[in-house]
Coordinates of C-alpha atoms and ligand atoms in Angstrom, one line a residue:
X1 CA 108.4 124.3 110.3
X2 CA 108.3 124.4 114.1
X3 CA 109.2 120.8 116.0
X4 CA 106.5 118.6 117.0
X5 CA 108.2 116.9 119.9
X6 CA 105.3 118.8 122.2
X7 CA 102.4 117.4 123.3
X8 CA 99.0 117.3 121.8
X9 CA 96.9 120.0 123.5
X10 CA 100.1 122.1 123.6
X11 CA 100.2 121.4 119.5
X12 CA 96.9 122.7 119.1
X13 CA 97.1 125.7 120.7
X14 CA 99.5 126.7 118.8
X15 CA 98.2 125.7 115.8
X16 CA 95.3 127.3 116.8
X17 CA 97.0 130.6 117.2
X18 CA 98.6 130.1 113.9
X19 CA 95.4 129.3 112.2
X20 CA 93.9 133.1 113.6
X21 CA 97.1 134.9 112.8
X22 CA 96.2 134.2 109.0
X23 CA 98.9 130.7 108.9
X24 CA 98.5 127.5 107.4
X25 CA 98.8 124.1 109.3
X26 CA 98.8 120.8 108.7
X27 CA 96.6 118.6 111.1
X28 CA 95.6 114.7 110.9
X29 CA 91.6 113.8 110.7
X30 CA 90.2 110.2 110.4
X31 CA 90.7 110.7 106.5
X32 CA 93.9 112.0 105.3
X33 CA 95.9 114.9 106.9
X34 CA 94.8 118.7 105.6
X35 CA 96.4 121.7 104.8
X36 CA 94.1 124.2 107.1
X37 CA 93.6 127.9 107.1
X38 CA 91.2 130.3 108.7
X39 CA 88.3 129.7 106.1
X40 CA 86.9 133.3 106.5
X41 CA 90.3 134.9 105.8
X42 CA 91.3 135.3 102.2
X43 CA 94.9 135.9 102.0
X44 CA 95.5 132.9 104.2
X45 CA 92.9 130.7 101.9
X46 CA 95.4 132.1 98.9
X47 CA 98.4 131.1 100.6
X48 CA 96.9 127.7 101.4
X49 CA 96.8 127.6 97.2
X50 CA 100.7 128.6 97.3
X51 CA 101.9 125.7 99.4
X52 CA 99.9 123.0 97.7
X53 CA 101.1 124.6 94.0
X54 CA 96.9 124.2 93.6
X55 CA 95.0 126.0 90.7
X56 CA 92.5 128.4 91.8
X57 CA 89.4 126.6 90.3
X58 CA 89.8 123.8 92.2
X59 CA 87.5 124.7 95.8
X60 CA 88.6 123.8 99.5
X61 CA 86.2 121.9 101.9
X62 CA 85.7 123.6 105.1
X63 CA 85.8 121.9 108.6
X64 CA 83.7 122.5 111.2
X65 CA 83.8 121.0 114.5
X66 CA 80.1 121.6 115.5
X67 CA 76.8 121.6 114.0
X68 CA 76.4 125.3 115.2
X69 CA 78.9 126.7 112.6
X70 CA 77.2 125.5 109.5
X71 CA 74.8 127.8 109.7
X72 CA 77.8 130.5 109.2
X73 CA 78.7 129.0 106.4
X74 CA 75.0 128.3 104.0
X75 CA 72.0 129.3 103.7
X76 CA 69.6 126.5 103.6
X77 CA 70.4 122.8 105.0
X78 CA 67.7 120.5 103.4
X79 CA 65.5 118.0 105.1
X80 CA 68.1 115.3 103.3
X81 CA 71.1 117.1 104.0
X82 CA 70.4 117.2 107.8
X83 CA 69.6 113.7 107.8
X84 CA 72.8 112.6 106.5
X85 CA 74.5 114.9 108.2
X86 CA 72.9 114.0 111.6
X87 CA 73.6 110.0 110.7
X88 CA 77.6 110.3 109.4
X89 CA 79.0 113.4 111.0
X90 CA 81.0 113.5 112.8
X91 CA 82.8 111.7 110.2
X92 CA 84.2 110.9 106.7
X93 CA 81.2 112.9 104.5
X94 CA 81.2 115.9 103.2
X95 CA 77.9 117.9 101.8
X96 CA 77.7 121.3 99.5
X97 CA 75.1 123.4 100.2
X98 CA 74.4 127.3 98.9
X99 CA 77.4 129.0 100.5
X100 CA 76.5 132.3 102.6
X101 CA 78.2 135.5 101.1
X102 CA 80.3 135.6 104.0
X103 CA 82.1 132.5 102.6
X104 CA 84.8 134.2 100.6
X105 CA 84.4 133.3 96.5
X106 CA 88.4 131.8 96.8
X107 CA 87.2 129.2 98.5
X108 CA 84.2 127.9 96.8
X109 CA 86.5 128.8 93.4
X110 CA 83.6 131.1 92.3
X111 CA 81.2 128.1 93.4
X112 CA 77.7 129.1 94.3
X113 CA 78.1 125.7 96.8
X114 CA 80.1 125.8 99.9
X115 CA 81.9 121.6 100.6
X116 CA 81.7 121.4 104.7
X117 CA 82.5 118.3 106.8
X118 CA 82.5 117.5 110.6
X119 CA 85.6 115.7 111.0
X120 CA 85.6 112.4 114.0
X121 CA 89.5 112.9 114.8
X122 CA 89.9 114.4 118.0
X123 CA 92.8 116.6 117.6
X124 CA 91.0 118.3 114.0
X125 CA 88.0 118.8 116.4
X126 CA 89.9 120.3 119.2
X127 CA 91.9 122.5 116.6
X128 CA 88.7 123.8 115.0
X129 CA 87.2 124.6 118.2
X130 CA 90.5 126.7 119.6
X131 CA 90.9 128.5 116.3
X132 CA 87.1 129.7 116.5
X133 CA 86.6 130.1 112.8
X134 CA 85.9 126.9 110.1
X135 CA 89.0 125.1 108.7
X136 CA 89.3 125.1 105.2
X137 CA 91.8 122.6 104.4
X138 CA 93.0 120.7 101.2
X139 CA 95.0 117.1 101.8
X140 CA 98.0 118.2 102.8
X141 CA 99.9 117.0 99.4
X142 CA 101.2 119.0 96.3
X143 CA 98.3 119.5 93.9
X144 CA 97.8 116.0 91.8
X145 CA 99.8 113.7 93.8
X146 CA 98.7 111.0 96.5
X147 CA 96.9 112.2 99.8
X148 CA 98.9 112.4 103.4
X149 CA 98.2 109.6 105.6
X150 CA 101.0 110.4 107.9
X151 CA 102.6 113.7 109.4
X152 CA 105.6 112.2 107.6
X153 CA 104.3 112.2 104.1
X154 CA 103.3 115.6 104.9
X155 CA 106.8 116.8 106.0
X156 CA 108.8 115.0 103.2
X157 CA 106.2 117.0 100.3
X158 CA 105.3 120.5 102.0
X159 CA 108.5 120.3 104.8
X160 CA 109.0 124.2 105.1
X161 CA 106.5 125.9 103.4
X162 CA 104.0 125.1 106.2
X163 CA 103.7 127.1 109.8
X164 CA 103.6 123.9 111.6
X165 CA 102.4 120.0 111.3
X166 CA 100.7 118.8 113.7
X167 CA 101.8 115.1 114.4
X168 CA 98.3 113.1 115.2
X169 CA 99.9 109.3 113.7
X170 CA 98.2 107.5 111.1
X171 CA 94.7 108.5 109.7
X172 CA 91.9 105.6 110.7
X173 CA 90.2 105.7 107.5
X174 CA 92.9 106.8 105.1
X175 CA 91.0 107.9 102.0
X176 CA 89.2 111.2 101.5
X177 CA 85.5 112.3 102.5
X178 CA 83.1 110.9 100.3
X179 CA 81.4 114.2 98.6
X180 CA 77.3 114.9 98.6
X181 CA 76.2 117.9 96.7
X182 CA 72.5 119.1 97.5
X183 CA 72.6 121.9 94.9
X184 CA 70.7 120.1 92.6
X185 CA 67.4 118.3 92.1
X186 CA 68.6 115.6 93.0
X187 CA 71.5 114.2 95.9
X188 CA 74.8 114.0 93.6
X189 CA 77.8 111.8 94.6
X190 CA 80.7 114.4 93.7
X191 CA 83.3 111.7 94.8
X192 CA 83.4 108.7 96.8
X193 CA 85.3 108.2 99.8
X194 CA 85.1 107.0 103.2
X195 CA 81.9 106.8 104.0
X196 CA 80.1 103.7 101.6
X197 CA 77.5 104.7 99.0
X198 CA 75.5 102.1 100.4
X199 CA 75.4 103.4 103.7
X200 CA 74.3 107.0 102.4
X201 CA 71.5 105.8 99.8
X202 CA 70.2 103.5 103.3
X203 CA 70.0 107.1 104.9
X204 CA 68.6 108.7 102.1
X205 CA 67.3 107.4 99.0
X206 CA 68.9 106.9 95.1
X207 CA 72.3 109.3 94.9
X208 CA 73.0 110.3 91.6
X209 CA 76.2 109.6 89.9
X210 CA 77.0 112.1 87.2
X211 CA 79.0 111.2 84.4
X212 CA 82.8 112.4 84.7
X213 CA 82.2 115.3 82.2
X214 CA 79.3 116.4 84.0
X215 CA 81.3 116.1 87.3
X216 CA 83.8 118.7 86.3
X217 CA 81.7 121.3 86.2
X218 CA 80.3 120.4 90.2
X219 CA 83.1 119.6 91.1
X220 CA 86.2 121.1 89.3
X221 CA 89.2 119.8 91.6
X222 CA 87.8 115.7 90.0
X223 CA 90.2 116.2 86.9
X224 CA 91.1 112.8 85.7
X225 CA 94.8 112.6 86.4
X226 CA 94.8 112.9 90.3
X227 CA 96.2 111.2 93.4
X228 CA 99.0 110.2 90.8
X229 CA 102.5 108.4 91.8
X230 CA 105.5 110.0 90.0
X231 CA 106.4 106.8 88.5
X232 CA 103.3 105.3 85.9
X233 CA 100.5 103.3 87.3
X234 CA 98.7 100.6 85.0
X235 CA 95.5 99.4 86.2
X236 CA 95.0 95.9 84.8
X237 CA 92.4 92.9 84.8
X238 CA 94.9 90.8 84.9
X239 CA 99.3 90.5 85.3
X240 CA 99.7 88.4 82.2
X241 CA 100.6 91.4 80.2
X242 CA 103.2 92.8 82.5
X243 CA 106.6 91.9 81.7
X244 CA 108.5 94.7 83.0
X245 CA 111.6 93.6 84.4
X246 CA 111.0 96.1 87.3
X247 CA 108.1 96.5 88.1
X248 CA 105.9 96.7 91.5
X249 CA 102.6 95.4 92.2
X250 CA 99.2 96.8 94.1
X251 CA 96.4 93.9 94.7
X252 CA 93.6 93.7 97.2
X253 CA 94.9 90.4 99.1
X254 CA 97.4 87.9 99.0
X255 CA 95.3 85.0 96.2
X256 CA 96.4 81.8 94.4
X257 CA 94.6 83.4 91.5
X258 CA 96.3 86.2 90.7
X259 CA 99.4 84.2 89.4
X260 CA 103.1 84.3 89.2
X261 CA 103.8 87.2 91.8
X262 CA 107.4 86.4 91.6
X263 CA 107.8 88.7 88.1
X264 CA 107.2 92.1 90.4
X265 CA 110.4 93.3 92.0
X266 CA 107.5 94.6 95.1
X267 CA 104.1 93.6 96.3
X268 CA 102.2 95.5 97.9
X269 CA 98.8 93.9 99.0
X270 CA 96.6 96.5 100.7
X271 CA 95.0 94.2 103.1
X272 CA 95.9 90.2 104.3
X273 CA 91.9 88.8 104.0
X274 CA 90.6 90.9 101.3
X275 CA 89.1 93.8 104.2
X276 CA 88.0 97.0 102.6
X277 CA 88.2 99.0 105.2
X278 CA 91.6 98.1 106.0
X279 CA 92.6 98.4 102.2
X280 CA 91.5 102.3 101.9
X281 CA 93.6 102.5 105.2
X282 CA 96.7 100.9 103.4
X283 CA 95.5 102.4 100.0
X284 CA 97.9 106.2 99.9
X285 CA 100.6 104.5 101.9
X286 CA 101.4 101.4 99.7
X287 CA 101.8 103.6 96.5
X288 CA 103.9 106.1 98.2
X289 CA 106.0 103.1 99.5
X290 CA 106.4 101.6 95.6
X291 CA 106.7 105.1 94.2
X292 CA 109.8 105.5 96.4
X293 CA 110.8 101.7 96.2
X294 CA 112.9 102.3 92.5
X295 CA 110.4 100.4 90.2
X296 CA 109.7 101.5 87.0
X297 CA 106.3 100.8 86.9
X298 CA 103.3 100.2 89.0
X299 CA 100.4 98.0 88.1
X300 CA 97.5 97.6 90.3
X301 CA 94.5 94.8 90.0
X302 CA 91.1 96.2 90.0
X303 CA 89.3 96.1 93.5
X304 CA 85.1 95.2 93.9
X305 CA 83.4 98.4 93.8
X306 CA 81.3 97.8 97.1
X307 CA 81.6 99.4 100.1
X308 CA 85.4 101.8 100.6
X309 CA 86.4 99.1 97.3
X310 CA 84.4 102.7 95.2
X311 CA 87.1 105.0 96.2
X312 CA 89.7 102.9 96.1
X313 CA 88.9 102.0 92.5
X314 CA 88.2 105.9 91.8
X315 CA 91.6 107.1 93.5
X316 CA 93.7 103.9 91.7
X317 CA 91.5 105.1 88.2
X318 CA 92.5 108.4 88.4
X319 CA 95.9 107.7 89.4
X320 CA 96.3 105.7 86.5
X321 CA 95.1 108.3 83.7
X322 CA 98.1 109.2 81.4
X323 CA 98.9 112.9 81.4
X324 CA 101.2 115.4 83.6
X325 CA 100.5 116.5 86.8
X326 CA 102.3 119.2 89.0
Ligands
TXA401 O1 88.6 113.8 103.6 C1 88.7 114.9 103.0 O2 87.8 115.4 102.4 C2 90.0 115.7 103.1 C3 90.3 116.1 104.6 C4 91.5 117.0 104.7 O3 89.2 116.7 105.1 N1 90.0 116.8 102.2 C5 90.2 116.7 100.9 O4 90.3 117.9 100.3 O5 90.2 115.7 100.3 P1 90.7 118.1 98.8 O6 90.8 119.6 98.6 O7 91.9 117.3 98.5 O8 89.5 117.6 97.9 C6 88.4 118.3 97.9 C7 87.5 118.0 96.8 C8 88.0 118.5 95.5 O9 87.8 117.5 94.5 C9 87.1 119.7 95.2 O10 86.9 120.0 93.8 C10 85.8 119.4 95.9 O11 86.2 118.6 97.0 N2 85.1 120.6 96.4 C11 85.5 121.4 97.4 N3 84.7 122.4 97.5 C12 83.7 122.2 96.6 C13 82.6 123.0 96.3 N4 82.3 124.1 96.9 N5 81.7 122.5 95.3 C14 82.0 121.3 94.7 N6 83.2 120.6 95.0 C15 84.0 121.0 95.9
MG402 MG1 93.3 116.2 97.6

């Protein structure tokens, strides 16, 4: 890995140069930092699947950093997609659409749907538009374990194996893209994420919500144990069943109601007034923090599902599923 004490613009044009010499970079956006190669070049696509230690079926999103490109990458944009497209990007949404044959099969896994996103952080923007080509970029983690909020998580998981890291501070939203495929009948929420389903369904109408063994067929990367820590996570109603002598705690807000804190060996509380927005923010960080803090377990308290309170529920769900992950 190359040092990042450089400026920005200096940062991305070399990134940039790495990204059209077939390397792989990592580079922050408003959600979580990605793992970004020249999306129309296989090898560098495969190596992309190297560094994360990522199975093959599981397809990349590409980035683009105008609306221009996405004609490159599909064939038709629907009167729908445009819309939503037109009201969130750029920004935190991502949409699949029929994939060109230009888009190589690695990255769609075989897909007939290519995932695109316009990202709102400056420096991904700038880095797309040096590079020349679409992004495709992963978050910047090994394959099953919590997303990169900082070019330090990045560093301490994928350290050497990358070209270079681009250091852009912490991500704004801090939890991934929410996902809309148009490659069915009907709009289909593939996962949720940082932009709210409210917000889209005011743009466009009823989203579907498949059932979870419908959504692994859309979208094969949504395997139930995901995002995990490396110590267990319980998600609970309630702490009365936790007696753990060691245990740490996620929960939405400091609250009277949740009862005695003083059981947990560490607290994390994701926001101080209950703030969604800031809790997704907070959300990869907190459980990376008690993952490394020497508890033994991690329970977390259920968040509302409105608004970012969705995909933080979905990521702390899936985090929670028993079962190994790489
Ligand atoms: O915010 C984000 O979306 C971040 C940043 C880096 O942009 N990226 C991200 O990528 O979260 P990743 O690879 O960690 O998650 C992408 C998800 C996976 O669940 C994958 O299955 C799904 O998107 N996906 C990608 N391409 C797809 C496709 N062609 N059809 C259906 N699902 C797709
Ligand atoms: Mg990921």
């Amino acid at each position: 890995m190359r040092d990042v004490t450089i400026n920005a613009g200096e940062q991305v044009r070399r990134a940039a140069e790495i990204i059209r010499g077939g390397g792989v970079v990592a580079f922050p956006t408003e959600t979580v930092y990605g793992l970004g190669a020249n999306a129309f070049d296989e090898l560098a696509a495969a190596r992309v699947f190297e560094v994360k230690r990522r199975p093959f079926f599981d397809p990349l999103i590409i980035h683009i950093a105008n609306k221009g490109q996405l004609g490159d990458l599909v064939t038709d944009i629907p009167p729908l997609a445009e819309k939503l497209t037109d009201r969130f990007w750029p920004g935190p949404l991502t949409v699949v659409l029929p994939k060109k044959t230009a888009v190589p099969d690695i990255i769609t896994s075989g897909l007939p749907g290519a995932a695109v996103r316009m990202p709102s952080n400056n420096i991904a923007l700038q880095l797309i538009s040096a590079a020349g080509v679409p992004i495709a970029a992963p978050s910047a983690n090994l394959f099953g374990y919590v997303s990169p909020t900082s070019a330090e998580h990045v560093r301490s998981q994928l350290g050497d194996s990358v070209d270079m890291v681009i250091d852009g501070g912490e991500c704004d939203v801090g939890i991934e893209s929410t996902i809309i495929s148009f490659m069915g009948e009907q709009p289909t929420l593939l996962r949720p994420g940082g932009t709210a389903l409210e917000d889209i369904e005011d743009v466009i109408g009823k989203v579907t919500i498949p059932a979870n063994s419908d959504l692994k067929n859309q979208s094969p990367g949504r395997s139930d144990q995901h995002y995990a820590t490396s110590i267990p996570l319980v998600l609970v109603d309630d702490i009365t069943g936790i007696n753990d002598v060691n245990a740490g705690l996620i929960a939405l807000a400091p609250n009277s109601d949740i009862g005695d804190i003083g059981k947990f060996t560490k607290v994390e509380y994701l926001s101080s007034n209950g703030d969604l927005r800031e809790a997704a923010c907070n959300l990869f960080a907190a459980m990376r923090r008690l993952d490394n803090s020497g508890v033994g377990l991690i329970a977390a308290l259920p968040i509302p599902k409105t608004g970012l309170g969705l995909a933080i529920n979905d990521r702390l769900a899936r985090a929670s599923r028993k079962g190994v992950h790489i």
